[in-house]
Short mmCIF file of C-alpha atoms in Angstrom, two decimals:
data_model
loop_
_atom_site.label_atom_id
_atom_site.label_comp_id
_atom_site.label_asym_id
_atom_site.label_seq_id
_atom_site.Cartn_x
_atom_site.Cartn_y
_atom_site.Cartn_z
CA UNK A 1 -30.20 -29.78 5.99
CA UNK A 2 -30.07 -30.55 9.87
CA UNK A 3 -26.62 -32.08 11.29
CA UNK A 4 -28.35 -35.06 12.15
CA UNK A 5 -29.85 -35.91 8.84
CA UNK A 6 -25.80 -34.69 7.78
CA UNK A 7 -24.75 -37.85 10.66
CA UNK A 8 -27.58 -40.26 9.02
CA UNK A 9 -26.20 -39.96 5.70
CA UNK A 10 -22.49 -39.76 5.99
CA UNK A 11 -23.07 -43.31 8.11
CA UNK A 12 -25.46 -44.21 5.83
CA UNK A 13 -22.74 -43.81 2.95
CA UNK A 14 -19.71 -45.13 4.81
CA UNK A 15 -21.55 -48.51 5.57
CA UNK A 16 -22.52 -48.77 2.01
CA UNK A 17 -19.05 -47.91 1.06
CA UNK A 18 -17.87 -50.23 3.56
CA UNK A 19 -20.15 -53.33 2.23
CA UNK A 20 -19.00 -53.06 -1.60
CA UNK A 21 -15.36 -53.57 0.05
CA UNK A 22 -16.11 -56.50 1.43
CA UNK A 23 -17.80 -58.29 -1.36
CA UNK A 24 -14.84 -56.04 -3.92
CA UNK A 25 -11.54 -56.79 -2.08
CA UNK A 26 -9.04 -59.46 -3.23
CA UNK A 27 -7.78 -60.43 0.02
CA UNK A 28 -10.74 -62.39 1.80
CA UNK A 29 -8.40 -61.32 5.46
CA UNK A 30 -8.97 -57.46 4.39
CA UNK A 31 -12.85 -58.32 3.50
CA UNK A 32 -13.11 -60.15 7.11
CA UNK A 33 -11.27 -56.84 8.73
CA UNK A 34 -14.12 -54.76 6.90
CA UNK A 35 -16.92 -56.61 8.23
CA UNK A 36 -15.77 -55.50 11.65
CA UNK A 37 -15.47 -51.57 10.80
CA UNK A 38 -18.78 -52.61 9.17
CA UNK A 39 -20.37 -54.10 12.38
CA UNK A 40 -19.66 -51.16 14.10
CA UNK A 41 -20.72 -48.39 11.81
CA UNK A 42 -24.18 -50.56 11.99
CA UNK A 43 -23.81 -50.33 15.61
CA UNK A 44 -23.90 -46.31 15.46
CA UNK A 45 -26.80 -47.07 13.16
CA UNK A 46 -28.73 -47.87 15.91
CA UNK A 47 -28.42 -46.12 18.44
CA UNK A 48 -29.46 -43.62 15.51
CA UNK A 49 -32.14 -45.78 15.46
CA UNK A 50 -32.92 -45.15 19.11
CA UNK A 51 -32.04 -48.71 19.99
CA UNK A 52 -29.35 -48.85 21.90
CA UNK A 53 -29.91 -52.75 23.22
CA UNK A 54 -29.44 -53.50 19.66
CA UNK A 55 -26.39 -51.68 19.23
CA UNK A 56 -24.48 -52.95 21.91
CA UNK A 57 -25.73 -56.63 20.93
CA UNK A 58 -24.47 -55.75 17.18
CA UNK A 59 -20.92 -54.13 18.64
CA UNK A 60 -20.36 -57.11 20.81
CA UNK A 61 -21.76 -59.95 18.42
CA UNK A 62 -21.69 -58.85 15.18
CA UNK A 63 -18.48 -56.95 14.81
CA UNK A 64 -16.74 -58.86 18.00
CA UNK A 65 -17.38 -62.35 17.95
CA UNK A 66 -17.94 -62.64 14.10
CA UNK A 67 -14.94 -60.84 13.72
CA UNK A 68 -12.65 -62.97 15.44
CA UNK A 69 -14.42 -65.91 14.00
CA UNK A 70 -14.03 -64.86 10.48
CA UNK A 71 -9.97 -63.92 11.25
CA UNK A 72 -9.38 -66.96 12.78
CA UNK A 73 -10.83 -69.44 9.76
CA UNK A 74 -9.67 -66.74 7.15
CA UNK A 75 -5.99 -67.36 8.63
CA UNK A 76 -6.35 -71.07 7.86
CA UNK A 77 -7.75 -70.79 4.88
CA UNK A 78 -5.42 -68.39 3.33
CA UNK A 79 -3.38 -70.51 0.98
CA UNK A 80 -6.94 -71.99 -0.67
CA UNK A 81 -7.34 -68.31 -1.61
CA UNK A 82 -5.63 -68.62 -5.20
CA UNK A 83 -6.91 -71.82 -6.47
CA UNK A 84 -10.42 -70.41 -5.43
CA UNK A 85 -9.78 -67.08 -7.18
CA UNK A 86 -9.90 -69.08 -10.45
CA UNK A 87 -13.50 -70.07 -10.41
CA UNK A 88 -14.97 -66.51 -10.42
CA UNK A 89 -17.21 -66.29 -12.70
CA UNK A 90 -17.88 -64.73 -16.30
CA UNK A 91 -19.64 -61.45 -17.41
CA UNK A 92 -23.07 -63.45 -18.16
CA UNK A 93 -23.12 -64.65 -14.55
CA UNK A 94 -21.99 -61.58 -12.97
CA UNK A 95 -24.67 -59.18 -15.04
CA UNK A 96 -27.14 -61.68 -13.80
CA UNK A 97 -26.46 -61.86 -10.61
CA UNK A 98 -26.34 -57.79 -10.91
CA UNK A 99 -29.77 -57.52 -12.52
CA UNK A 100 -31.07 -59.92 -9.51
CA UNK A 101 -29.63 -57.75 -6.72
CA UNK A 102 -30.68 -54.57 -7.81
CA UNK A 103 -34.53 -55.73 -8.35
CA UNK A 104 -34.31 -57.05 -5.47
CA UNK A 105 -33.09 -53.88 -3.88
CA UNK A 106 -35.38 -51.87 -6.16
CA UNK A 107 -38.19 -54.30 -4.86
CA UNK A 108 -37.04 -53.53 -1.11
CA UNK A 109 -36.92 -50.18 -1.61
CA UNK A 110 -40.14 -49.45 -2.77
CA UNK A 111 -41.82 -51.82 0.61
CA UNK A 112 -39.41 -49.28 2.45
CA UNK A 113 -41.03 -45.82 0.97
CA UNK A 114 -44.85 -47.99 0.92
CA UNK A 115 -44.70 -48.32 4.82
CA UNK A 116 -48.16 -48.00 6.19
CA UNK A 117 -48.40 -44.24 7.90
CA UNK A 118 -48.92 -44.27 10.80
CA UNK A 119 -46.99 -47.06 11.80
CA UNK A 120 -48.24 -49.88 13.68
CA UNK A 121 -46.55 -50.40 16.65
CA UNK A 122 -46.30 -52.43 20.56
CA UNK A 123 -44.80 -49.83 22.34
CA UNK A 124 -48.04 -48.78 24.06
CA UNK A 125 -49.01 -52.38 25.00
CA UNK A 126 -45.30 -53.06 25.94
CA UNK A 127 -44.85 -49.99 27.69
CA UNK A 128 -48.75 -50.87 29.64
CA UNK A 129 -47.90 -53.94 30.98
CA UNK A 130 -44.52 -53.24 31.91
CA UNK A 131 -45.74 -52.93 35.41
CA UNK A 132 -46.47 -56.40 36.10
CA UNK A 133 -42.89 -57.60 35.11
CA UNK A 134 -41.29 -55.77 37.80
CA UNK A 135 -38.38 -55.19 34.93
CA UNK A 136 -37.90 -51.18 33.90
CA UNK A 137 -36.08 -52.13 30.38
CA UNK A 138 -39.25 -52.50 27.42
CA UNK A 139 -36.57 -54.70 25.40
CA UNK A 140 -35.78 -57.14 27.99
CA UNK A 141 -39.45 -57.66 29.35
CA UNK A 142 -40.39 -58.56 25.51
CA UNK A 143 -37.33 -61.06 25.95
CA UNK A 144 -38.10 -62.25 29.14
CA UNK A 145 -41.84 -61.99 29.47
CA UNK A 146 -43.38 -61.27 26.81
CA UNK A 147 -41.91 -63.15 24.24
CA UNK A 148 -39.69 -65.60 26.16
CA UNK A 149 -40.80 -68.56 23.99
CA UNK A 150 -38.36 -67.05 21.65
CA UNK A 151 -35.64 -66.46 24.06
CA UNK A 152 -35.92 -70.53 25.55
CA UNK A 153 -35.91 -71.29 21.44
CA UNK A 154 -32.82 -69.76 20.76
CA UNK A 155 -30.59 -70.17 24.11
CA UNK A 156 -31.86 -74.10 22.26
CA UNK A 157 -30.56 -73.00 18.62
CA UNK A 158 -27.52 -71.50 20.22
CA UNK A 159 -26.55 -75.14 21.96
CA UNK A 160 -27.66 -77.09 18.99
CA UNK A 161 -25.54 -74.65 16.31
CA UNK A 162 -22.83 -75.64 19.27
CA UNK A 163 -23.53 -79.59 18.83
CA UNK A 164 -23.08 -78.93 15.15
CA UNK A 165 -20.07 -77.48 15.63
CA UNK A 166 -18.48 -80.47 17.85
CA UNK A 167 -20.09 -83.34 15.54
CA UNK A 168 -17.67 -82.09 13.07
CA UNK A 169 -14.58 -83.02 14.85
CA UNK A 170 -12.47 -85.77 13.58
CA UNK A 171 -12.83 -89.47 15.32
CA UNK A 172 -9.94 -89.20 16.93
CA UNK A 173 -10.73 -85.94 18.22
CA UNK A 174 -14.04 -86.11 19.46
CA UNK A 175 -14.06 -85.18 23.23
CA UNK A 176 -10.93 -83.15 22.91
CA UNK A 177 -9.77 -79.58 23.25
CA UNK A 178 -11.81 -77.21 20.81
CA UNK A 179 -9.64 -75.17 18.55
CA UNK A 180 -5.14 -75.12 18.05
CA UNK A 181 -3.34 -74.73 21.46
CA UNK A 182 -2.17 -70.64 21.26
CA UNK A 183 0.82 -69.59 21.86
CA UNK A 184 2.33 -65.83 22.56
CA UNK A 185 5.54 -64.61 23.81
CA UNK A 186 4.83 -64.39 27.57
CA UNK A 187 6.42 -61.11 27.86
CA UNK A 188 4.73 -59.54 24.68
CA UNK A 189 1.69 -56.96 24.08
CA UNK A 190 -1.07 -59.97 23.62
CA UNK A 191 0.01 -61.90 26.73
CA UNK A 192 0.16 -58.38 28.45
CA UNK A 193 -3.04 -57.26 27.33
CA UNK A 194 -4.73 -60.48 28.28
CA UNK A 195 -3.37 -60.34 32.05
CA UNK A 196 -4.53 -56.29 31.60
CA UNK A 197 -8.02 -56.51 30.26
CA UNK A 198 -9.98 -59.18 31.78
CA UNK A 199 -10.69 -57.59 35.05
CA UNK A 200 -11.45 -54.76 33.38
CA UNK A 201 -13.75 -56.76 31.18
CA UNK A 202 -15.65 -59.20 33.41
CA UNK A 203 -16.55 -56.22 35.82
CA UNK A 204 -17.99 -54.24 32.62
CA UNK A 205 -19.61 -57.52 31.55
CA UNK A 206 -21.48 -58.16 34.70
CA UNK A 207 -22.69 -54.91 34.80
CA UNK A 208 -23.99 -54.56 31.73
CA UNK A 209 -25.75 -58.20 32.65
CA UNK A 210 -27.15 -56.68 35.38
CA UNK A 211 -28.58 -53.32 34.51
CA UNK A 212 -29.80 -55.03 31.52
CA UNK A 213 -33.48 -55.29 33.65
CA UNK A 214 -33.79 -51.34 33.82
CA UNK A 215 -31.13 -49.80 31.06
CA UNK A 216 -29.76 -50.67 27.94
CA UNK A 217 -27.66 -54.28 28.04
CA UNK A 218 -28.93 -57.36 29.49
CA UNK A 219 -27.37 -61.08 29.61
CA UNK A 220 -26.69 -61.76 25.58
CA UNK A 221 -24.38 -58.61 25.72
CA UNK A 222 -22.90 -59.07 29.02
CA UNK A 223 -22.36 -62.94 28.26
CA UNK A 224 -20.32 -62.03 24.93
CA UNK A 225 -17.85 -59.52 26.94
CA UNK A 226 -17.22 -62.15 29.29
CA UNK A 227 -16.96 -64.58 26.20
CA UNK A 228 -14.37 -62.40 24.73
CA UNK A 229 -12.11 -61.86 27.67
CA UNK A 230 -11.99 -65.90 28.07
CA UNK A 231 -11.12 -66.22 24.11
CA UNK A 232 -8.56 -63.30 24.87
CA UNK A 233 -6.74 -65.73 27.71
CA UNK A 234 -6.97 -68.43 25.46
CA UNK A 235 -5.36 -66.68 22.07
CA UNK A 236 -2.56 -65.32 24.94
CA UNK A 237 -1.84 -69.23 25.72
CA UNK A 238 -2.49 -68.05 29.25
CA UNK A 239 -5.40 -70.79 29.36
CA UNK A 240 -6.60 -73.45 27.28
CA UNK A 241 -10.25 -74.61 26.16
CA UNK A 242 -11.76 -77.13 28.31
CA UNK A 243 -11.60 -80.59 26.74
CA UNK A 244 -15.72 -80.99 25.70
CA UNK A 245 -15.82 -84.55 27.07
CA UNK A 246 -15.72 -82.62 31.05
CA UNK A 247 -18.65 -83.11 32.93
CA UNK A 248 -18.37 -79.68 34.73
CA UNK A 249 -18.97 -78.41 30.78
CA UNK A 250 -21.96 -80.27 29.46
CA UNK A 251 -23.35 -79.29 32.99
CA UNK A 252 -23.34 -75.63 32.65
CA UNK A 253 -23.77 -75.70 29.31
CA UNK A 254 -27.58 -77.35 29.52
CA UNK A 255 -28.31 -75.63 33.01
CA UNK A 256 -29.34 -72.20 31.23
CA UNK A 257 -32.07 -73.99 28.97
CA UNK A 258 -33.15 -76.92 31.70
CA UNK A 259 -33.76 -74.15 34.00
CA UNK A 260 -35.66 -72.06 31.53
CA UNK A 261 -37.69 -75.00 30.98
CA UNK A 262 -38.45 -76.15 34.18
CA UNK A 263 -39.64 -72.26 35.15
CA UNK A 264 -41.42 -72.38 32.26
CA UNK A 265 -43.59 -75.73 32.67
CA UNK A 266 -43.79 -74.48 36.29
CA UNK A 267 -45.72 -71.71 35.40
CA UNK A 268 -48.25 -73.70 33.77
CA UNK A 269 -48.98 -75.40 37.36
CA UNK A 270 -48.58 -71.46 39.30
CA UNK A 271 -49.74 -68.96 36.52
CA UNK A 272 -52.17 -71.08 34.10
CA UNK A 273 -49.92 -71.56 31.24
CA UNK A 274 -46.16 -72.21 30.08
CA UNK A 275 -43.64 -69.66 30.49
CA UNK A 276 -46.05 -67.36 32.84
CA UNK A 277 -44.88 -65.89 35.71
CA UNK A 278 -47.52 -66.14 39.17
CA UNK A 279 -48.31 -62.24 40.11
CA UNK A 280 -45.86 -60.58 41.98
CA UNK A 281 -43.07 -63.44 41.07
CA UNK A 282 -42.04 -62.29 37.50
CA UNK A 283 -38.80 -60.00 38.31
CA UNK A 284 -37.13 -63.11 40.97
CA UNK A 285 -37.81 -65.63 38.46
CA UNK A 286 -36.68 -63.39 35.27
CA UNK A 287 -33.53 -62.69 37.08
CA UNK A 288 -33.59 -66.38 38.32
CA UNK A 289 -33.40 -67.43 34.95
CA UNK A 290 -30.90 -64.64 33.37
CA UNK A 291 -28.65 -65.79 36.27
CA UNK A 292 -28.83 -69.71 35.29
CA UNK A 293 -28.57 -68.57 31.77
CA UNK A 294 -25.38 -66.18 31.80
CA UNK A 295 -22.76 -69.32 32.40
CA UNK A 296 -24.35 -71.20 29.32
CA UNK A 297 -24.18 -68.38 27.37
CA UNK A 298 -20.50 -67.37 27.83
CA UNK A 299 -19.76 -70.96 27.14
CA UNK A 300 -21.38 -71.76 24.17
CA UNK A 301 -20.34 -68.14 22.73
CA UNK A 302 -16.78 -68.61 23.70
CA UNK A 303 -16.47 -72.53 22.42
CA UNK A 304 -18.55 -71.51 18.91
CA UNK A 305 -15.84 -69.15 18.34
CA UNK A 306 -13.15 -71.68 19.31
CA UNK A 307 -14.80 -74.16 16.74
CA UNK A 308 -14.28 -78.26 16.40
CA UNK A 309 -12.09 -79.78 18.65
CA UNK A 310 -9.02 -80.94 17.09
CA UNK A 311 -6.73 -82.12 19.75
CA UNK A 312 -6.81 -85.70 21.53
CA UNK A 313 -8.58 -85.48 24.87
CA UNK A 314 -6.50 -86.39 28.18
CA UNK A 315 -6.07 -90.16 28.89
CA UNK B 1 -36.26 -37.71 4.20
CA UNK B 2 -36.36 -38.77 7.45
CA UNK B 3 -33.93 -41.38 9.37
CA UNK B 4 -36.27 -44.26 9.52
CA UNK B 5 -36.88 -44.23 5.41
CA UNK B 6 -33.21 -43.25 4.56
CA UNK B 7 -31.94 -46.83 6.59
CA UNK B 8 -34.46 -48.52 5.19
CA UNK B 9 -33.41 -47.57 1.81
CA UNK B 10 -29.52 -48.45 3.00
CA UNK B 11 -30.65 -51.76 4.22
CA UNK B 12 -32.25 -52.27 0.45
CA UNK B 13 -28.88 -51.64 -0.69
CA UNK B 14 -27.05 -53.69 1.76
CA UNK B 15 -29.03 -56.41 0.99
CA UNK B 16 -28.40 -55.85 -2.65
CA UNK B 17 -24.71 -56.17 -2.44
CA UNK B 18 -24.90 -59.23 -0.52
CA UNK B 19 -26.92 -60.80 -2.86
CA UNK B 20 -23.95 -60.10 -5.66
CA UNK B 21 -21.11 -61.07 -3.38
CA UNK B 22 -23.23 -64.27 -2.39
CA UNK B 23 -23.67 -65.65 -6.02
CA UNK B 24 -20.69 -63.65 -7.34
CA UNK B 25 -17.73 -64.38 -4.96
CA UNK B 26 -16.48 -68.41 -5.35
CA UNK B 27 -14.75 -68.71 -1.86
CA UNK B 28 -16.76 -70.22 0.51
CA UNK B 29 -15.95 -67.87 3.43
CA UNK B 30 -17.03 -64.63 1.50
CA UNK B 31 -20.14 -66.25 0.81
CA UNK B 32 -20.36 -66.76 4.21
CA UNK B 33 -19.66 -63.00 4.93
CA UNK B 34 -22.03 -61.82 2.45
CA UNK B 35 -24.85 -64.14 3.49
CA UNK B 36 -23.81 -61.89 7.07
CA UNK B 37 -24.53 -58.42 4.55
CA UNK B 38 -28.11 -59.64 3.67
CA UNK B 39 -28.40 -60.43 7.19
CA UNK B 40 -27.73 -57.35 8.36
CA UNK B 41 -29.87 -55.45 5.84
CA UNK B 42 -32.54 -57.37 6.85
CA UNK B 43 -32.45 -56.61 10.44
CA UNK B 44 -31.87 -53.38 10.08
CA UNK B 45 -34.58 -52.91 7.22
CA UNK B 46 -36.41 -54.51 10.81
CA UNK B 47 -34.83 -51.90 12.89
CA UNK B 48 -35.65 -48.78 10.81
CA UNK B 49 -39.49 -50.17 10.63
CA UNK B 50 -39.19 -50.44 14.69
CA UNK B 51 -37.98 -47.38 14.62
CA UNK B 52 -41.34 -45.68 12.61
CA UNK B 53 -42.97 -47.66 15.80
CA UNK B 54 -42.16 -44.99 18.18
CA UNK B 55 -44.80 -44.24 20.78
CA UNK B 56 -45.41 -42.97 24.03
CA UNK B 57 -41.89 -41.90 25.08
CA UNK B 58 -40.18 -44.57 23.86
CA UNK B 59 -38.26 -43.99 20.93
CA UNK B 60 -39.31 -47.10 18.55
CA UNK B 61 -41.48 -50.46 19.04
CA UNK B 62 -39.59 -52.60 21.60
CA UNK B 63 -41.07 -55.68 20.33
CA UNK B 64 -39.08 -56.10 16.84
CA UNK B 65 -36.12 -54.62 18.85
CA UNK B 66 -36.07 -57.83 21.37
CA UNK B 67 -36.38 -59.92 18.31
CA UNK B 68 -33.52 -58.13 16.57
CA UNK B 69 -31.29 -59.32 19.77
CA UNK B 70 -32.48 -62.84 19.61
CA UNK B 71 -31.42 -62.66 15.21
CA UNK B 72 -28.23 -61.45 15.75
CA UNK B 73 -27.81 -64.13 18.19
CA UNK B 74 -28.99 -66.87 15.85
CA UNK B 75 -27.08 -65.68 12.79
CA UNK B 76 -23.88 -65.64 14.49
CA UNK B 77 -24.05 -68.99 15.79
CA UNK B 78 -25.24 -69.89 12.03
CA UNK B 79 -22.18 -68.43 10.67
CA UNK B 80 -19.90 -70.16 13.24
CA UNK B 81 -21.90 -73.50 12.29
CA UNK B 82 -21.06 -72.33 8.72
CA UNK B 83 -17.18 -71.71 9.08
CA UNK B 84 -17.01 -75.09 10.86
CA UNK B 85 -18.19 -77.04 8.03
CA UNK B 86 -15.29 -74.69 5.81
CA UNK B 87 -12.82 -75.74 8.09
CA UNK B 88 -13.66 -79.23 8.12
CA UNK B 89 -14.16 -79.48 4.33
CA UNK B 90 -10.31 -77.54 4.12
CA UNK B 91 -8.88 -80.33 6.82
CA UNK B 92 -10.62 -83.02 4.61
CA UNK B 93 -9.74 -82.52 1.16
CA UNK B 94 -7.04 -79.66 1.26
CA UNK B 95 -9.07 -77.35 -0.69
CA UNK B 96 -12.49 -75.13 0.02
CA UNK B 97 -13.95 -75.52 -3.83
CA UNK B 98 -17.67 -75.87 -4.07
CA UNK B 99 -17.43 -76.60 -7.84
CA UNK B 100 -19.47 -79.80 -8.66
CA UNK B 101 -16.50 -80.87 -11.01
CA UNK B 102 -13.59 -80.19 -8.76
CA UNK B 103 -11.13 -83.66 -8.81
CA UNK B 104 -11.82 -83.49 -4.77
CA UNK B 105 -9.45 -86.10 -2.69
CA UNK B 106 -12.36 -87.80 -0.64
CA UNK B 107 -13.61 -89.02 -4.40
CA UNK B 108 -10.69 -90.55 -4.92
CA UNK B 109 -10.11 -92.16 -1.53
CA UNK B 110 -11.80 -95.22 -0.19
CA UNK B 111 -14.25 -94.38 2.05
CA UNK B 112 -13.15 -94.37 5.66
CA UNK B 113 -15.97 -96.07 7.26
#
């Protein structure tokens, strides 16, 4: 047995350790901690994988932001935990329910070892037309050339799931500051940390925004860094979230796509159809629109995870 | 066995136990973080097939890779979507049951219209 295929199954074993936890554990705050160790075990997965993009987007995303998501509602939701904890149900629903998920990872399993060999695969055309883009990183051409369509979709989904998020504020609410006012002992480690860090963290963010054209990163993983040094501020009580009625806010937060857009239908007019680049223009207007995008982004990550406002706005 | 076929056997599991927790697990927020396992298997059931992709010097298919970025993206702001309606739910009636027969407060209230 090689070390490596040693590595790929000791991770391979940890995660699935890890995942029974989560679903096993009593405490839903020690199933939320696992999900994190579990985020970034996957996170290793990949760059096992050989995609590293992927991996930073799942340490940053999945473990990060979901993380403090899931710790923040499982905090306020802790005393529901008991009364819940009576509704589990019997043997007959749980044997079901077991005799579903194993065919179904039975079924899975056997698509997994039926894979067509050899595989079909892009990379070639990718890797062939990369020239044209002007961009050195495969994965963010696809985003950004390629396949933008789905990019401009979800920077959309991303600001709608954010819309959804506000519409459930109370009345008297609505237009107020997102999430409970924080505070932290001014001298402690969480106000120290978040005086510490963010320099730290917005120069890291930015970079990895900006070599995300040629190397591994690119504006979804730069844009949550920069997202989590904000929410770090904010849990400090150093800052507070912007009340969502101010018109600096709704403008930055519908620049990204409205740019997007208007590149895109521009194209049709320059290049002969939506979301082309004209020859020799792709890499400005791909950074153009990374650049008008990276502001929205940060936003919307940082005010998802800060949920419904709660607080009246400012008179 | 080689890496691509041993993860894609570990995201069959994955998605497996999600499954269970998902139907299993009565609290609202753990169905939420199961519904996150299955997602995960998936994408990385995704990955490990990108992975087989690998061609000319690259070491899998960058295409499902970009579109592996833009998931995770969408399923996180699906699960904070998610824990928002939780939270409101918990701030409306005190309690996060889903169980059809559950004495909730906003039945017994006048509507607030």
């Amino acid at each position: 047995m090689t070390l490596a295929l040693a590595v790929d199954i000791s991770l391979t074993l940890l995660v699935l350790a890890v995942a029974g936890w989560i679903i096993a554990v009593r405490d839903t705050f020690a199933a939320v901690i696992g999900f994190v160790a579990y985020g970034l075990l996957l996170a290793l997965i990949w760059v096992r994988l050989a995609a590293p993009d992927v991996a930073l987007t799942e340490a940053a995303i999945g473990g990060g932001l979901t993380g403090a998501l899931l710790i923040g509602a499982a905090g306020r939701l802790r005393k529901t935990e008991a009364a819940t904890r009576a509704e589990y149900p019997g043997v007959l629903i749980r044997t079901l329910a077991a005799i579903l998920a194993v065919t179904v990872t039975a079924a899975l399993a056997v698509g997994v070892l039926a894979l067509p060999d050899p595989a079909p695969t892009l990379a070639p055309a990718a890797v062939a037309s990369l020239a044209t883009t002007g961009v050195g990183n495969p994965v963010t051409a696809v985003l950004l050339a390629f396949r933008s369509m789905d990019t401009l979709l979800e920077a959309i989904v991303v600001l709608l799931a954010l819309l959804g998020v506000w519409s459930l504020a109370p009345d008297r609410a609505w237009g107020g500051y997102p999430g409970p006012r924080h505070h932290a002992d001014p001298d402690g480690i969480l106000a120290y940390l978040a005086r510490l860090l963010p320099p730290i963290g917005i120069i890291v963010g930015l970079y990895i925004f900006w070599i995300g054209a040629d190397l591994p990163g690119g504006k979804f993983q730069g844009a949550t860094i920069l997202a989590a040094m904000w929410l770090l501020v904010i849990e400090a009580g150093l800052a507070d979230t912007p009340p969502i009625s101010r018109t600096w806010l709704r403008v930055l937060l519908v620049t990204g796509p409205l740019v997007f857009i208007a590149i895109g239908f521009a194209g049709s007019i320059t290049a002969g159809a939506v979301l082309a680049y004209p020859e020799g223009y792709a890499k400005p207007l791909i950074i153009a629109i990374e650049i008008a995008l990276m502001p929205t982004l940060v936003l919307t990550l940082a005010l998802l995870v800060a949920g419904a406002p709660q607080r009246m706005p400012p008179q | 066995m080689n890496a691509p076929t041993l993860f894609g056997l570990c995201a069959a599991a994955l998605v497996g136990v999600g499954l269970y927790g998902l139907i299993v697990n009565p609290q609202p927020l753990r169905k939420i973080l199961a519904f996150n396992l299955i997602g995960c298997g998936v994408f990385l059931l995704f990955g490990a097939i990108a992975r087989r992709g690998a061609a000319v010097g690259m070491g899998g298919d960058p295409v499902p890779q970009a579109l592996l970025i833009t998931g995770i993206v969408v399923a996180f702001s699906a699960t904070a979507l998610a824990v928002a309606l939780v939270l409101r739910l918990f701030d409306e009636t005190g309690s996060v049951t889903l169980a059809s027969d559950a004495p909730a407060k906003a039945q017994a209230d006048p509507p607030d219209a």
